[in-house]
Coordinates of C-alpha atoms and ligand atoms in Angstrom, one line a residue:
M294 CA -0.1 0.6 0.0
T295 CA 1.5 3.3 -0.8
D296 CA 0.8 6.4 1.9
K297 CA -0.4 8.1 -0.3
R298 CA -3.9 6.0 -0.3
R299 CA -6.1 4.9 3.2
P300 CA -6.8 1.5 2.9
I301 CA -10.1 0.6 2.5
V302 CA -12.0 -2.4 4.0
A303 CA -16.0 -3.1 3.2
G304 CA -17.7 -5.7 5.0
N305 CA -19.8 -7.1 2.4
W306 CA -22.4 -9.1 4.5
K307 CA -24.1 -10.3 1.4
M308 CA -28.0 -11.6 2.5
N309 CA -26.8 -12.8 6.0
T310 CA -27.6 -11.6 9.0
T311 CA -31.0 -10.7 10.9
L312 CA -31.5 -8.0 12.2
R313 CA -31.1 -8.1 15.2
D314 CA -27.8 -9.8 14.2
A315 CA -26.6 -6.4 12.3
R316 CA -27.4 -4.0 15.2
E317 CA -25.1 -6.5 17.2
L318 CA -22.7 -7.3 14.9
A319 CA -22.3 -3.0 13.7
T320 CA -22.3 -2.6 17.7
A321 CA -19.6 -4.9 18.8
L322 CA -17.6 -2.7 15.7
R323 CA -18.4 0.6 16.4
E324 CA -16.5 1.2 19.7
P325 CA -12.7 -0.9 18.5
L326 CA -12.7 0.5 14.9
A327 CA -13.8 4.1 15.9
G328 CA -9.6 3.6 18.1
L329 CA -8.2 2.6 15.0
D330 CA -7.0 5.3 12.6
G331 CA -5.5 5.4 9.0
V332 CA -8.7 2.8 7.1
D333 CA -12.1 4.2 6.1
S334 CA -14.1 0.6 6.9
V335 CA -17.7 0.2 5.5
L336 CA -20.2 -1.9 7.1
C337 CA -22.6 -3.4 4.0
P338 CA -26.2 -5.0 5.4
P339 CA -29.2 -6.1 3.3
F340 CA -31.1 -3.0 2.5
V341 CA -33.4 -4.2 5.0
Y342 CA -31.2 -3.9 8.2
L343 CA -28.8 -0.1 6.5
I344 CA -31.4 1.7 8.7
A345 CA -31.0 0.2 12.4
A346 CA -26.8 -0.5 11.6
G347 CA -25.9 3.2 10.6
E348 CA -28.5 4.4 13.6
V349 CA -25.6 2.3 15.7
I350 CA -23.0 3.3 12.9
E351 CA -24.2 7.5 13.0
Q352 CA -22.1 9.8 14.3
S353 CA -18.9 7.6 13.8
N354 CA -16.0 6.5 11.6
V355 CA -17.9 3.5 10.5
A356 CA -19.5 4.2 7.0
L357 CA -21.8 2.1 5.5
G358 CA -22.7 1.0 2.0
A359 CA -25.1 -0.8 0.1
Q360 CA -24.9 -4.0 -1.7
N361 CA -26.3 -2.8 -5.0
C362 CA -28.5 -0.2 -6.3
H363 CA -30.6 0.3 -9.3
V364 CA -29.7 3.5 -12.0
E365 CA -33.1 5.0 -11.7
S366 CA -33.3 8.1 -8.9
K367 CA -37.2 6.6 -8.5
G368 CA -39.9 5.2 -10.4
A369 CA -42.1 2.3 -11.0
F370 CA -39.0 -0.7 -10.6
T371 CA -41.1 -2.9 -8.2
G372 CA -39.0 -4.0 -5.8
E373 CA -35.7 -2.3 -6.8
V374 CA -34.1 0.3 -4.2
S375 CA -32.2 3.8 -5.5
P376 CA -29.3 5.2 -5.4
A377 CA -31.1 8.1 -4.0
M378 CA -33.3 6.1 -0.9
L379 CA -28.9 5.2 -0.6
V380 CA -28.4 8.3 0.3
D381 CA -31.2 9.2 2.4
V382 CA -30.8 6.9 4.4
G383 CA -27.0 8.3 5.0
C384 CA -24.8 5.2 2.5
R385 CA -21.9 6.4 1.1
Y386 CA -20.8 3.5 -0.5
V387 CA -22.6 0.6 -2.9
I388 CA -21.0 -2.5 -4.6
L389 CA -21.6 -3.1 -7.7
G390 CA -21.4 -5.4 -10.6
H391 CA -20.7 -8.3 -8.2
S392 CA -20.2 -11.2 -9.7
E393 CA -23.0 -13.1 -7.8
R394 CA -24.5 -10.3 -8.9
R395 CA -23.5 -10.9 -12.5
R396 CA -23.8 -14.7 -12.7
L397 CA -26.9 -15.7 -10.6
L398 CA -28.8 -11.9 -11.5
K399 CA -27.6 -11.6 -15.3
E400 CA -26.1 -8.1 -14.5
D401 CA -24.0 -7.3 -17.5
D402 CA -21.4 -4.8 -18.3
A403 CA -24.1 -2.6 -19.4
L404 CA -25.9 -2.1 -17.2
I405 CA -23.3 -2.2 -13.8
R406 CA -21.4 1.0 -16.1
R407 CA -25.2 3.1 -16.3
K408 CA -25.6 1.9 -12.2
L409 CA -21.8 3.5 -11.4
E410 CA -22.7 6.6 -13.4
S411 CA -26.4 7.1 -11.8
A412 CA -25.1 5.7 -8.2
V413 CA -22.2 8.5 -8.7
A414 CA -24.3 11.7 -10.2
H415 CA -25.9 10.9 -6.9
G416 CA -22.7 11.2 -5.1
L417 CA -22.0 7.1 -3.5
V418 CA -18.9 6.2 -3.9
P419 CA -19.0 2.9 -6.1
I420 CA -17.1 -0.1 -5.1
V421 CA -17.1 -1.8 -8.5
C422 CA -16.3 -5.3 -8.7
T423 CA -14.1 -7.3 -11.2
G424 CA -13.1 -10.4 -11.5
E425 CA -12.6 -13.3 -13.2
N426 CA -13.4 -16.8 -13.5
L427 CA -12.2 -20.5 -12.7
A428 CA -11.7 -21.3 -16.3
E429 CA -10.3 -17.5 -17.0
N430 CA -7.3 -18.0 -14.8
E431 CA -7.0 -21.2 -16.3
A432 CA -6.2 -19.9 -19.4
G433 CA -4.1 -17.1 -18.6
R434 CA -6.6 -14.9 -19.6
T435 CA -7.0 -13.2 -16.1
T436 CA -5.8 -9.8 -16.9
E437 CA -7.2 -9.5 -20.1
V438 CA -10.8 -10.2 -18.4
V439 CA -10.3 -7.6 -15.8
G440 CA -9.4 -5.2 -17.9
G441 CA -12.8 -5.7 -20.4
Q442 CA -14.5 -5.2 -17.4
L443 CA -12.7 -2.7 -16.0
R444 CA -13.6 -0.1 -19.3
A445 CA -16.7 -1.0 -19.8
A446 CA -17.3 -0.3 -16.2
L447 CA -16.4 2.7 -17.0
H448 CA -16.2 3.4 -20.7
G449 CA -17.4 7.4 -21.1
L450 CA -17.5 8.7 -17.4
G451 CA -13.7 9.7 -17.3
G452 CA -15.8 13.5 -17.4
L453 CA -17.6 12.3 -14.4
L454 CA -14.8 11.3 -12.3
G455 CA -12.6 13.8 -13.4
D456 CA -9.4 14.7 -11.3
D457 CA -11.1 13.9 -8.0
A458 CA -11.5 10.2 -8.8
G459 CA -9.9 8.8 -6.5
A460 CA -12.9 10.4 -4.1
K461 CA -15.8 9.2 -6.1
L462 CA -14.8 5.3 -7.5
V463 CA -13.2 2.8 -5.0
V464 CA -12.1 -0.7 -8.0
A465 CA -11.8 -4.0 -6.3
Y466 CA -10.7 -7.0 -7.3
E467 CA -12.3 -9.8 -7.0
P468 CA -11.9 -13.2 -8.7
V469 CA -14.9 -16.3 -8.8
W470 CA -13.4 -19.3 -8.0
A471 CA -11.7 -17.3 -4.9
I472 CA -15.2 -16.1 -3.7
G473 CA -17.1 -17.5 -0.9
T474 CA -14.0 -20.9 -1.2
G475 CA -11.5 -20.4 1.1
R476 CA -9.3 -20.3 -1.7
P477 CA -7.7 -16.6 -1.5
A478 CA -5.0 -15.9 -4.7
T479 CA -1.8 -15.5 -3.6
A480 CA -0.6 -12.5 -2.6
Q481 CA 1.3 -11.7 -5.7
D482 CA -0.4 -13.0 -7.9
A483 CA -3.5 -10.9 -6.8
G484 CA -0.6 -7.7 -5.8
A485 CA -0.1 -8.2 -9.9
T486 CA -3.6 -8.0 -10.8
I487 CA -4.1 -4.9 -9.5
G488 CA -1.3 -3.1 -11.1
S489 CA -3.1 -4.3 -14.4
I490 CA -6.0 -2.6 -13.2
R491 CA -4.3 0.2 -12.0
R492 CA -2.5 0.5 -16.1
T493 CA -6.5 0.2 -17.4
L494 CA -7.1 3.3 -14.5
V495 CA -4.7 5.0 -16.4
E496 CA -5.2 4.5 -19.8
L497 CA -9.4 5.6 -18.5
L498 CA -9.0 8.3 -16.1
G499 CA -5.0 9.8 -15.8
E500 CA -2.1 8.8 -14.8
A501 CA -3.1 11.3 -11.5
A502 CA -6.0 10.3 -11.2
A503 CA -5.6 6.1 -10.8
A504 CA -3.3 6.8 -9.2
A505 CA -6.2 8.2 -6.0
V506 CA -7.7 5.4 -7.3
R507 CA -8.8 2.7 -4.5
I508 CA -8.3 -1.0 -4.8
Q509 CA -9.8 -3.9 -3.0
Y510 CA -8.8 -7.1 -2.9
G511 CA -11.5 -10.0 -2.6
G512 CA -11.7 -13.2 -2.3
S513 CA -11.3 -15.7 1.3
V514 CA -9.7 -12.8 3.6
T515 CA -8.9 -13.3 7.0
P516 CA -7.3 -12.2 9.9
A517 CA -4.4 -15.1 8.6
N518 CA -3.8 -13.3 5.1
A519 CA -4.5 -9.9 5.3
A520 CA -1.8 -9.0 6.3
E521 CA 0.7 -10.5 3.8
L522 CA -2.2 -9.3 1.2
F523 CA -2.0 -5.3 2.4
A524 CA 1.5 -6.1 2.1
Q525 CA 1.6 -5.6 -1.7
P526 CA 2.2 -2.1 -2.5
E527 CA -0.5 -2.1 -5.3
I528 CA -3.3 -3.5 -2.0
D529 CA -5.2 -0.6 -0.9
G530 CA -7.9 -2.4 1.2
A531 CA -10.0 -5.6 1.4
L532 CA -13.2 -6.3 -0.1
V533 CA -14.5 -9.2 2.8
G534 CA -17.7 -11.5 2.6
G535 CA -17.9 -14.4 5.4
A536 CA -15.4 -12.7 7.5
S537 CA -16.6 -9.8 7.6
L538 CA -19.6 -11.6 9.6
K539 CA -17.0 -11.9 12.7
A540 CA -17.1 -8.6 13.9
P541 CA -13.4 -9.8 15.8
D542 CA -12.2 -10.8 12.4
F543 CA -13.9 -8.6 10.7
F544 CA -11.9 -5.9 12.9
A545 CA -8.4 -7.6 12.3
I546 CA -8.6 -7.3 8.6
C547 CA -9.3 -3.5 9.3
R548 CA -6.7 -3.2 11.6
A549 CA -4.0 -5.0 9.7
A550 CA -4.4 -2.6 6.9
A551 CA -4.5 0.1 9.1
A552 CA -1.2 -1.5 9.6
A553 CA 0.2 -1.8 6.1
G554 CA -1.1 1.7 5.4
L555 CA 1.0 3.5 8.4
Ligands
LIG834 P1 -15.5 -13.8 0.4 O1 -16.4 -12.7 0.0 O2 -14.9 -13.1 2.1 O3 -16.6 -14.8 1.8 O4 -14.7 -14.9 0.3 C1 -15.5 -11.9 -1.2 C2 -16.8 -11.3 -1.2 O5 -18.0 -11.9 -2.2 O6 -17.3 -9.6 -1.2

């Protein structure tokens, strides 16, 4: 991690927790994270628990994020949640293009790009996810696949992001085969792919803006492997699934990121 970029660790709770769990998890993290400098931490509960978790972390240094949003601000889109609604309930971040949504809910690059544009226009910071599947990895296509996803997601958005891209955008590299499997990418491979993502960002956004964008690694991050991942100069934090559901584990990962960023 370079000293120019502040590490960011986000907990993607996915479709987990009850209302009570959500409150307890946020409560268990609020105080320990308040004492931790040098890292941005984000909790991303399910939509229905955003308000409850948000109340717990209000006025703290822990930010609230959502796991998805619709393109439009409002209207006849039954079952959807708009970026304006997310801002209204206190969200700063929104995860977009997670591989589970790409794969299971058939979200394509074009839709993710429209969501990203809308999220930024509403003042949310998208955490845009990229990552290759196992077959693509084994075929040596990782850089090509991830670069293609990023180009599609950011197509034509250089103006909207402007010189301030570092404050308006976070990218996550999450190899699909590493998510929820207990088999993370090696720190070296993750660092190399994230380096290639940054080179793509240079093409898309220019040198200065690309240097400021934080790029997370995601996929089976735990307290045991976090420090090694964060020791890679290009890895600026983590998007954490399973381990974010246990307060001590999520805190330990945030602490490792803060330590690496100093
Ligand atoms: P995992 O999930 O940490 O459980 O592998 C990461 C993610 O999907 O964001």
